[in-house]
XYZ file of C-alpha atoms in Angstrom:
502
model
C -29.324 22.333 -19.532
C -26.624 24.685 -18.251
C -23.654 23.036 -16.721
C -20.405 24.958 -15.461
C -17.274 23.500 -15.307
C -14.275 24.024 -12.510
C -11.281 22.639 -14.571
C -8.671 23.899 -11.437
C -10.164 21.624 -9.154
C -9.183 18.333 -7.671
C -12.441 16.843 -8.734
C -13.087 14.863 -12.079
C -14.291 16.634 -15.292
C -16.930 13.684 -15.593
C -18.080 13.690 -12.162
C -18.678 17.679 -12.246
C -21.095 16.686 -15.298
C -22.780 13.930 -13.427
C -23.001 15.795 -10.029
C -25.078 18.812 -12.048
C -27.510 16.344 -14.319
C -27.948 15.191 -11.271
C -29.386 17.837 -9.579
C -30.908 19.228 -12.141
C -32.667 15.278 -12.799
C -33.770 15.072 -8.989
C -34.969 18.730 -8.931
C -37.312 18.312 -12.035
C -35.654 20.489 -14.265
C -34.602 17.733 -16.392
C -38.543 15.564 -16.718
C -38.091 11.910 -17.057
C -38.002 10.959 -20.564
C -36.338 13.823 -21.533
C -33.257 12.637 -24.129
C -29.691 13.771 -23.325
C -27.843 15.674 -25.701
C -25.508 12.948 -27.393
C -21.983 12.399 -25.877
C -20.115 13.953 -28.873
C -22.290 17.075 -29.057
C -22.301 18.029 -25.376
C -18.545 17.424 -25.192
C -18.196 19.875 -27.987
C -20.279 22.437 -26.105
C -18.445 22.017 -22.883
C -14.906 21.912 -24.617
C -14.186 18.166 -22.755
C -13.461 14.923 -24.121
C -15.927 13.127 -25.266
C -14.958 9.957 -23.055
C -15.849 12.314 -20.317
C -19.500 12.760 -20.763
C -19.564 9.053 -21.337
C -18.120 8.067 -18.088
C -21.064 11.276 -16.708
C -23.140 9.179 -18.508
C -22.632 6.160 -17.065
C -22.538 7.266 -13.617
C -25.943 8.355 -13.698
C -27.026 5.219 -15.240
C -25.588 3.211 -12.771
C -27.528 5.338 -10.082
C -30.730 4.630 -12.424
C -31.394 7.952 -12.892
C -30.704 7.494 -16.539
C -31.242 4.894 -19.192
C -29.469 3.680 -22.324
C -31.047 2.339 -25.924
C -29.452 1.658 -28.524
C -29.587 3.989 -31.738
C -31.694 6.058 -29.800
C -29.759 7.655 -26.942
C -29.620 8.316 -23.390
C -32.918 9.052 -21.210
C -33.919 10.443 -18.096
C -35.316 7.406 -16.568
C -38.674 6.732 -15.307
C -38.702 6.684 -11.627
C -40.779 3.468 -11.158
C -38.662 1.881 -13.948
C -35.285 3.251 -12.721
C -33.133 -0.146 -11.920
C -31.003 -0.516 -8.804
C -27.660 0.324 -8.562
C -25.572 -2.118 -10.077
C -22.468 -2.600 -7.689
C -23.233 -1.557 -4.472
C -19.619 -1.622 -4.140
C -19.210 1.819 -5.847
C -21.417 3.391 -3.203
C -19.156 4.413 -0.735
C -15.845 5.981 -0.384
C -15.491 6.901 -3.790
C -18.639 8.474 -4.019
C -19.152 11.538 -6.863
C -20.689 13.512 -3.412
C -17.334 13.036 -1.673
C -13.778 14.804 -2.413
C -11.351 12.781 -4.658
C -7.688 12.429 -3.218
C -5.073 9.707 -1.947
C -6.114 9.040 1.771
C -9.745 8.453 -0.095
C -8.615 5.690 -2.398
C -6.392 3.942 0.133
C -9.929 3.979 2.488
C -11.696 2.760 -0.402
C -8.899 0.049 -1.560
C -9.391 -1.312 1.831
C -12.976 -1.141 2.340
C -13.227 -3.045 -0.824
C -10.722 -6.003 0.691
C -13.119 -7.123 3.201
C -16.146 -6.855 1.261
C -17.626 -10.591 0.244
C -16.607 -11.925 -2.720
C -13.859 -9.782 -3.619
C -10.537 -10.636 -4.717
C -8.254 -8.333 -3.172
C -4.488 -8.051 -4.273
C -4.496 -4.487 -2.247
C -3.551 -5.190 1.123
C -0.584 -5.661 2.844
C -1.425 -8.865 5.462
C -0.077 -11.901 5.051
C -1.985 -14.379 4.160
C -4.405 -16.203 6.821
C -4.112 -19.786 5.930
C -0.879 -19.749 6.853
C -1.029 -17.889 10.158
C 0.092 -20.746 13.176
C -2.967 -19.984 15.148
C -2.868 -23.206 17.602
C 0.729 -22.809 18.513
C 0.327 -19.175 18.989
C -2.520 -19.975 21.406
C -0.841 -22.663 23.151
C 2.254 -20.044 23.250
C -0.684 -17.442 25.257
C -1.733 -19.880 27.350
C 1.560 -21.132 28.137
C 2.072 -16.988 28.929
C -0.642 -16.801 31.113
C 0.026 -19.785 33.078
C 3.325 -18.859 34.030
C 2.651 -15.004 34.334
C -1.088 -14.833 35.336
C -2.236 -11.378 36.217
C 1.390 -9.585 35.679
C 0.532 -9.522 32.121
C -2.510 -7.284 32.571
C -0.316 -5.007 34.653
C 2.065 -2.371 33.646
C 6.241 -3.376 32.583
C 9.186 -1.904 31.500
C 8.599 0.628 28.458
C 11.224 -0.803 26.421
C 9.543 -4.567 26.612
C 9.943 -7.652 27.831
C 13.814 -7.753 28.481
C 13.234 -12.255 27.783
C 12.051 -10.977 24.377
C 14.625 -8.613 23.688
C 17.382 -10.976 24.148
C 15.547 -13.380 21.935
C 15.208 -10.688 19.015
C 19.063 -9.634 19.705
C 20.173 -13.279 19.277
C 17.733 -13.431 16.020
C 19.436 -10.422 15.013
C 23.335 -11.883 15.950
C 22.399 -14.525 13.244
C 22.278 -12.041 10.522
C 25.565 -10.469 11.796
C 24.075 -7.129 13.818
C 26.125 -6.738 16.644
C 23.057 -6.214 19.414
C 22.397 -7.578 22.487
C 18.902 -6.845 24.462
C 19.767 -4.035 26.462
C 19.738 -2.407 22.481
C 16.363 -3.519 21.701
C 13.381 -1.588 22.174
C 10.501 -3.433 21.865
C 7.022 -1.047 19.935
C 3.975 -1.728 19.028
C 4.480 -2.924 15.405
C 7.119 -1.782 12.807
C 5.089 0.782 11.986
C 6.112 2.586 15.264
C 9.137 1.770 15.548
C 9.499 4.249 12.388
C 7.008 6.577 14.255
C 9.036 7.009 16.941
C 12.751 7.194 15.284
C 11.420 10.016 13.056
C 10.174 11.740 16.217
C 13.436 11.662 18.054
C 15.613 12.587 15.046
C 13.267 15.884 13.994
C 11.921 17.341 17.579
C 13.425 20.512 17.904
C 14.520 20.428 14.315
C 13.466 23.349 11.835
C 14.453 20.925 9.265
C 11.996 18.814 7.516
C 13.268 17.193 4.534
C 13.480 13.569 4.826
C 15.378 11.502 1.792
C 12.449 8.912 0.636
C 12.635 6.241 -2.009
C 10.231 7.169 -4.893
C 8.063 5.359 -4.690
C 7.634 4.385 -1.402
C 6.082 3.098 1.931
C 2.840 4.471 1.984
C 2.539 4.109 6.121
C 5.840 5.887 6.187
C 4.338 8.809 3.971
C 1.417 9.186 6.314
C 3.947 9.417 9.318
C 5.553 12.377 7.453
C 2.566 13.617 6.668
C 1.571 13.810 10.285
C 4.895 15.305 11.599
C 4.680 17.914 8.835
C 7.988 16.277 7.471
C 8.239 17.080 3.288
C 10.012 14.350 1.422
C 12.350 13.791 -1.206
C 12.033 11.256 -3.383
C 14.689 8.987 -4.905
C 13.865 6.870 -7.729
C 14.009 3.224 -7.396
C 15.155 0.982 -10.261
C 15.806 -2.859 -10.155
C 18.673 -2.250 -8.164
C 16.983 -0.455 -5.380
C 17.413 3.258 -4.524
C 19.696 5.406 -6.983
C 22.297 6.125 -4.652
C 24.251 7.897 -7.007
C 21.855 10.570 -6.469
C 21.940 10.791 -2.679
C 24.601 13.578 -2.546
C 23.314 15.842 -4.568
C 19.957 15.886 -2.392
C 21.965 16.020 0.702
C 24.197 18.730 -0.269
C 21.158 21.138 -1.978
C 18.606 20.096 0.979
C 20.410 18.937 4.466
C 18.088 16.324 5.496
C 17.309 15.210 9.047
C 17.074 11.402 7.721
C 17.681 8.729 5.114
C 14.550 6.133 5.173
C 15.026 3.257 2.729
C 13.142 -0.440 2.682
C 15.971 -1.807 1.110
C 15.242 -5.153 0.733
C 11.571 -6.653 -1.174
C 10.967 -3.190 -1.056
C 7.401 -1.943 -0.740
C 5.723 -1.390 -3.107
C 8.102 -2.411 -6.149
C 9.445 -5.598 -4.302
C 13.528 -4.335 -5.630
C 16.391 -5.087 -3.455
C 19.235 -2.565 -2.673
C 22.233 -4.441 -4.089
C 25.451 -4.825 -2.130
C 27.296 -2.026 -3.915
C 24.331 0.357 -3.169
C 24.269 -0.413 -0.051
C 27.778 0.359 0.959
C 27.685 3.143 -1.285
C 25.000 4.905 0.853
C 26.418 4.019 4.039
C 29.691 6.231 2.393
C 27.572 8.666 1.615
C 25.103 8.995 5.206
C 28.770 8.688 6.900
C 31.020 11.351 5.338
C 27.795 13.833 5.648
C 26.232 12.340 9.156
C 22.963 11.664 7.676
C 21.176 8.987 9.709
C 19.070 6.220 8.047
C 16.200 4.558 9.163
C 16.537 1.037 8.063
C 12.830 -1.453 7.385
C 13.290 -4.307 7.844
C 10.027 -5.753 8.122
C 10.472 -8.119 5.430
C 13.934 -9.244 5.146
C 13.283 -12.786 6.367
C 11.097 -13.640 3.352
C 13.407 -14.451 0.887
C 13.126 -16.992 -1.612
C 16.551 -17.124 -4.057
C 19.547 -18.080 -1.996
C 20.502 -16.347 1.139
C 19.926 -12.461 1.760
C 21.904 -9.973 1.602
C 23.821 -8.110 4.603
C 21.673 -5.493 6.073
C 22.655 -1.825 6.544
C 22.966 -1.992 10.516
C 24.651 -5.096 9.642
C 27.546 -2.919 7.527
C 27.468 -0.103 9.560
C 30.712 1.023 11.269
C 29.602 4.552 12.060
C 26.485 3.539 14.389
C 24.362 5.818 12.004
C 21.420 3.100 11.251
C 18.286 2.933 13.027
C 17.025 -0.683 12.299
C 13.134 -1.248 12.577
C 11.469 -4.603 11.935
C 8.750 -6.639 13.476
C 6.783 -9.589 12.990
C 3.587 -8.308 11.540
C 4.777 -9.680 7.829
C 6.451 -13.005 8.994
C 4.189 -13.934 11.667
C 0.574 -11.957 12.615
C 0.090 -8.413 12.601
C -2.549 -8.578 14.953
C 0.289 -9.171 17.819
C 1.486 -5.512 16.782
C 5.095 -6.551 17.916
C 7.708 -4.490 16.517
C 11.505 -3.744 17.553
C 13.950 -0.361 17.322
C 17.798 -1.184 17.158
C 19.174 2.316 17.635
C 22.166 3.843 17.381
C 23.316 3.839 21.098
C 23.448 7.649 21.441
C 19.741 7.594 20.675
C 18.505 4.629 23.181
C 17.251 6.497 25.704
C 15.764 8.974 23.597
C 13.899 6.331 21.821
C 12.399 4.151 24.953
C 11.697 7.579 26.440
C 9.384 8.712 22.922
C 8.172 4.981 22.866
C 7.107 5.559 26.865
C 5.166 9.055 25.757
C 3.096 7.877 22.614
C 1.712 4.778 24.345
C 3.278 3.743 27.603
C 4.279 0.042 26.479
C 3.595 -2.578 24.505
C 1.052 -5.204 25.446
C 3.057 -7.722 28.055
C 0.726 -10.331 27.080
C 1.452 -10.479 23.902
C 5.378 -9.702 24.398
C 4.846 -12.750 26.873
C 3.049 -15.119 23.936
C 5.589 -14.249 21.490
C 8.794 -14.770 23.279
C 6.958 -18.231 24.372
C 6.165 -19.371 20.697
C 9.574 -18.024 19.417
C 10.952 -20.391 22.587
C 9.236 -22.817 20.823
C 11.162 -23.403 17.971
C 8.231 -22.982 15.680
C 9.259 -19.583 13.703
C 11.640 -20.926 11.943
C 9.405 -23.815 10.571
C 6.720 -21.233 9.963
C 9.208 -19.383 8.262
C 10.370 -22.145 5.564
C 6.389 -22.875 4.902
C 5.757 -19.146 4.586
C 8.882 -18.922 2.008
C 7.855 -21.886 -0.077
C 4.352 -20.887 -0.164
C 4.626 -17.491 -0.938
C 7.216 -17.865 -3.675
C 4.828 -20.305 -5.019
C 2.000 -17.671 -5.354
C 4.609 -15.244 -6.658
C 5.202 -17.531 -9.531
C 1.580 -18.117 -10.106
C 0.825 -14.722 -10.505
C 3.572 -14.119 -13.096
C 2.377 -16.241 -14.950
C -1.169 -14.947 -15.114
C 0.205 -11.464 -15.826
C 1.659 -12.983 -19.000
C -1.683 -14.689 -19.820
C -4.112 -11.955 -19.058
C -2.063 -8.241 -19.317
C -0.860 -6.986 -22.564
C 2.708 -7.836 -23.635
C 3.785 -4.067 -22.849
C 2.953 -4.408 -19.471
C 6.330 -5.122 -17.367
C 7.626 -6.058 -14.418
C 10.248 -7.405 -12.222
C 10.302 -10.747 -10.167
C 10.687 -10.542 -6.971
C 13.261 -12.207 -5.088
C 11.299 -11.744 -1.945
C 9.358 -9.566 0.330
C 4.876 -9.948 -1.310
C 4.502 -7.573 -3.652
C 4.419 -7.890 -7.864
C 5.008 -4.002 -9.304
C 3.145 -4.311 -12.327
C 3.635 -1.353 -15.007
C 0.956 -1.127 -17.445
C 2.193 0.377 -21.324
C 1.778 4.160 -20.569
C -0.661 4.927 -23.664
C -3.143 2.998 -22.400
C -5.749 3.549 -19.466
C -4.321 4.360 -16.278
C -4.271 2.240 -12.789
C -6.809 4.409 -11.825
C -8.959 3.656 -14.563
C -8.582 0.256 -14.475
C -9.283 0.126 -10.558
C -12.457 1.529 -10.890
C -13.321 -0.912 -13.384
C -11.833 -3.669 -11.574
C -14.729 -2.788 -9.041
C -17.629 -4.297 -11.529
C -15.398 -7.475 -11.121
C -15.053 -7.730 -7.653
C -11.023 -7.389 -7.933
C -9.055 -4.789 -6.012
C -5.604 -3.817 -6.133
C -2.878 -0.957 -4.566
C -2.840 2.011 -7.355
C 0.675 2.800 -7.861
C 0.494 6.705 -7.481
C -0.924 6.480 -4.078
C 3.075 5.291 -3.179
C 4.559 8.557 -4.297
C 4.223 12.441 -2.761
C 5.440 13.658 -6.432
C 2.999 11.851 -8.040
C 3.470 9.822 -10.919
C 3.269 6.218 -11.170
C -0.196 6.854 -12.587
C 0.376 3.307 -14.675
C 1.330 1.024 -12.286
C 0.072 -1.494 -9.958
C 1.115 -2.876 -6.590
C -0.328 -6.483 -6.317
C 0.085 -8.614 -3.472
C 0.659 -12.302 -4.212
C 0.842 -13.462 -0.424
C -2.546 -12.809 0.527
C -4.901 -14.489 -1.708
C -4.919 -17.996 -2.580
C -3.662 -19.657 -5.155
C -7.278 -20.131 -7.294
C -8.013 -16.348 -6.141
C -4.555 -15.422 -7.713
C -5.558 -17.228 -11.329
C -9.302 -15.826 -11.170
C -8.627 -12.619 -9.963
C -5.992 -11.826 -12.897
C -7.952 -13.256 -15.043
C -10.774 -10.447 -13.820
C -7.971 -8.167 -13.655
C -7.368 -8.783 -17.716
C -10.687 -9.107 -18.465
C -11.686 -4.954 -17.126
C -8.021 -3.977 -18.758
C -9.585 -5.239 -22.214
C -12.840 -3.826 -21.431
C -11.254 -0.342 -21.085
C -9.498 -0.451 -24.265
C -12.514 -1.630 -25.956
C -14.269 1.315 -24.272
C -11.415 3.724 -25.152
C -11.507 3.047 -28.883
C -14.892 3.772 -28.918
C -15.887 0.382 -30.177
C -19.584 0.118 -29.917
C -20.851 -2.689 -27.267
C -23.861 -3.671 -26.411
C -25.776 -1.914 -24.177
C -25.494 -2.416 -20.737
C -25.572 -0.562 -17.560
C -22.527 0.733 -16.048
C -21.649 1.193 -12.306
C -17.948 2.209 -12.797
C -17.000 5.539 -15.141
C -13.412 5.602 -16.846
C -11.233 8.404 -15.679
């Protein structure tokens, strides 16, 4: 039974193992019947763990290619007797066929979401009982009855100029001195970052971009994609370590400062007052722009926020992005760019080349419902709700996690960072398990380009409702407990496995 390990791969130790018993099971080199070597002695021979011919083990046995019995050992199973899969969630993205990296566990996080019966805690939509789906469609039809067939026609690339006064005089309330000629209107949040990191680096043979560590995973990608390298800043409860920020600037010259600085995603932290001011200082003196999300700086829940950046500004450095696809419905994929005003044209002409415009019916439907008057009542429900489910799932962290796990409440924003104690099993391990119970969550390392974070978890309390928040945890608790079990060796009955341990 020869098997050959690749230890400077990417790919698992135990899935190597499993991948060849495989093939030799299906080729008929290994005859059903035929009794594995025990986990302790082929680890020995392959100089592995043996936790990782267990988890080998137990892949194959969930694909019913092998068979467990107690005091006896593990079997080649019989092909007519071979059982089923178990969780025909585990076939798919993460198969043992398929590479194992980042962009596949974010695909498989969110294939997992919108499979039935699933709790998921991984996404980042807000939550669908609360969306205000009869005033948004009287707001369209409204639209269309004033508009008609100019909404299915072509307008101004930098939106609905209505709308952009609206969002300036939104904006006015929290002190940023805009008016709409300054607003650019995009298609979601997510470009209006798109599009001020492709103003700010065309041309540029710099590609260093200052990041909080961890950080916005849809801001990683966009690097990714403009073959922009960052550099990461940690985060602690106060937001990012400023303190650090000159150092990095002076040793690397970045193009661009990006910070979520308040409920920041994923650790929900808010940059305090000091910090902020400090790093304005600091972006100034060295002309560093910053690139300011503030897609969820309107759900707050202790006392009032704090100023923002473009708020504080007095150097016209801040690009301010924010949008409506956390407050309101990301499906409208409304978004808005308050630039510095040497960089508006630049930006409505990169917003003009990626995609033209931004829908005008749905520019049209929004300004009508935020005409309303509604927002702001959705906005106080959406506050008092969420909070709520924030507080409900602290407390089932503290009734189903270990004591060593920690955290830090949220004052805002729909995200719980949840570190679990560092000797234990990692995220990783404990998403794949999490699988068997029909839970998912965000896995903290997928937030970070260095890497770590291999302990933590990014749980959204906004999404789910209340009952899924107390029985997913509780599902959550009961896979962390089943890992430790599994890790001390501490014999269990036998049972067939669909998820290995990493």
């Amino acid at each position: 039974m020869p098997i050959q390990l690749m230890r400077q791969t990417d790919q698992p130790l135990y899935l190597q193992v499993a991948e060849q018993l495989r093939q030799q099971i299906e080729s008929g080199e290994l005859a059903p019947q035929t009794r594995l070597p025990a986990s302790r002695i082929l680890a020995k021979k392959l100089g592995v763990n043996r936790i990782t011919i267990v988890n080998a083990y137990a892949e194959l046995e969930a694909e019913g290619l092998v068979t467990s019995r107690v005091g006896s050992g593990t079997f080649v199973a019989v092909n007519e007797d071979a059982p089923p899969p178990a969780s025909p969630l585990w076939r798919g993205t993460l198969s043992p066929r398929r590479p194992w990296n980042a962009n596949q566990m974010v695909a498989e996080m969110m294939r997992l979401a919108r499979q039935p019966g699933v709790i998921s805690f991984a996404g980042g939509a807000p939550a669908s009982d609360l969306l205000p789906v009869h005033e948004l469609r009287r707001a369209l039809n409204e639209a269309m009855r004033r508009d008609g067939a100019a909404l299915l026609q072509y307008e101004e690339a930098a939106g609905y100029l209505p709308l952009r006064e609206t969002i300036a005089a939104q904006l006015q309330q929290q002190r940023i001195p805009v008016n709409g000629q300054d607003i650019l209107i995009t298609s979601g949040c997510q470009q209006a970052l798109d599009v001020t990191l492709n103003v700010l680096t065309r041309g540029s043979d710099d590609n260093l971009i200052v990041v909080e560590d961890p950080c916005y995973l849809g801001f990683l990608d966009i690097l990714s994609a403009h073959r922009m390298t960052p550099v990461g800043v940690p985060v602690d409860a106060q937001g990012m370590q400023v303190e650090r920020l000159e150092q990095i600037i002076l040793r690397h010259r970045p193009r661009l400062i990006y910070t979520n600085p308040s409920f920041h995603n994923p650790t929900g932290t808010t940059l305090s007052l000091a910090r902020r001011r400090a790093l304005l200082e600091v972006a100034t003196r060295y002309g560093v722009p910053i690139l300011e999300d503030a897609c969820y700086d309107m759900l707050y829940y202790e006392g009032q926020p704090l100023p923002s950046l473009k708020s504080l500004d007095t150097a016209d450095l801040v690009f301010h992005a924010g949008g409506y696809g956390k407050t309101l419905a990301p499906g409208l994929r409304i978004g808005y760019l308050a630039a510095p005003s040497a960089w508006q044209e630049r930006v409505i002409a990169a917003k003009q080349t990626a995609d033209i415009l931004t829908s005008p019916l749905n520019q049209h439907a929004l300004h009508a419902y935020l005409q309303s008057g509604h927002y702001d009542e959705h906005l106080c429900l959406t506050r008092r709700v969420y909070r709520e489910r924030r507080d409900l799932m602290i407390a089932a962290v503290q009734r189903y996690f270990p004591a060593e796990a920690t955290w830090r409440c949220p004052t805002g924003g729909m995200y719980l960072w949840l570190e679990m104690p560092p000797s234990g099993p990692t995220a990783t391990d404990l998403y794949l398990a999490g699988i068997n119970y029909n839970v998912a969550f965000a896995i903290g390392s997928v937030f970070s380009a260095s890497g770590p974070f291999s302990h933590a978890l990014r749980l959204n309390f906004a999404t789910p409702a209340a009952d899924e928040i107390e029985e997913g945890m509780r599902r959550l608790g009961k896979a962390w407990k089943e890992l430790l079990t599994r890790s001390l060796n501490v014999p269990q009955p036998s049972q067939r496995c669909a998820v290995p341990i990493l």
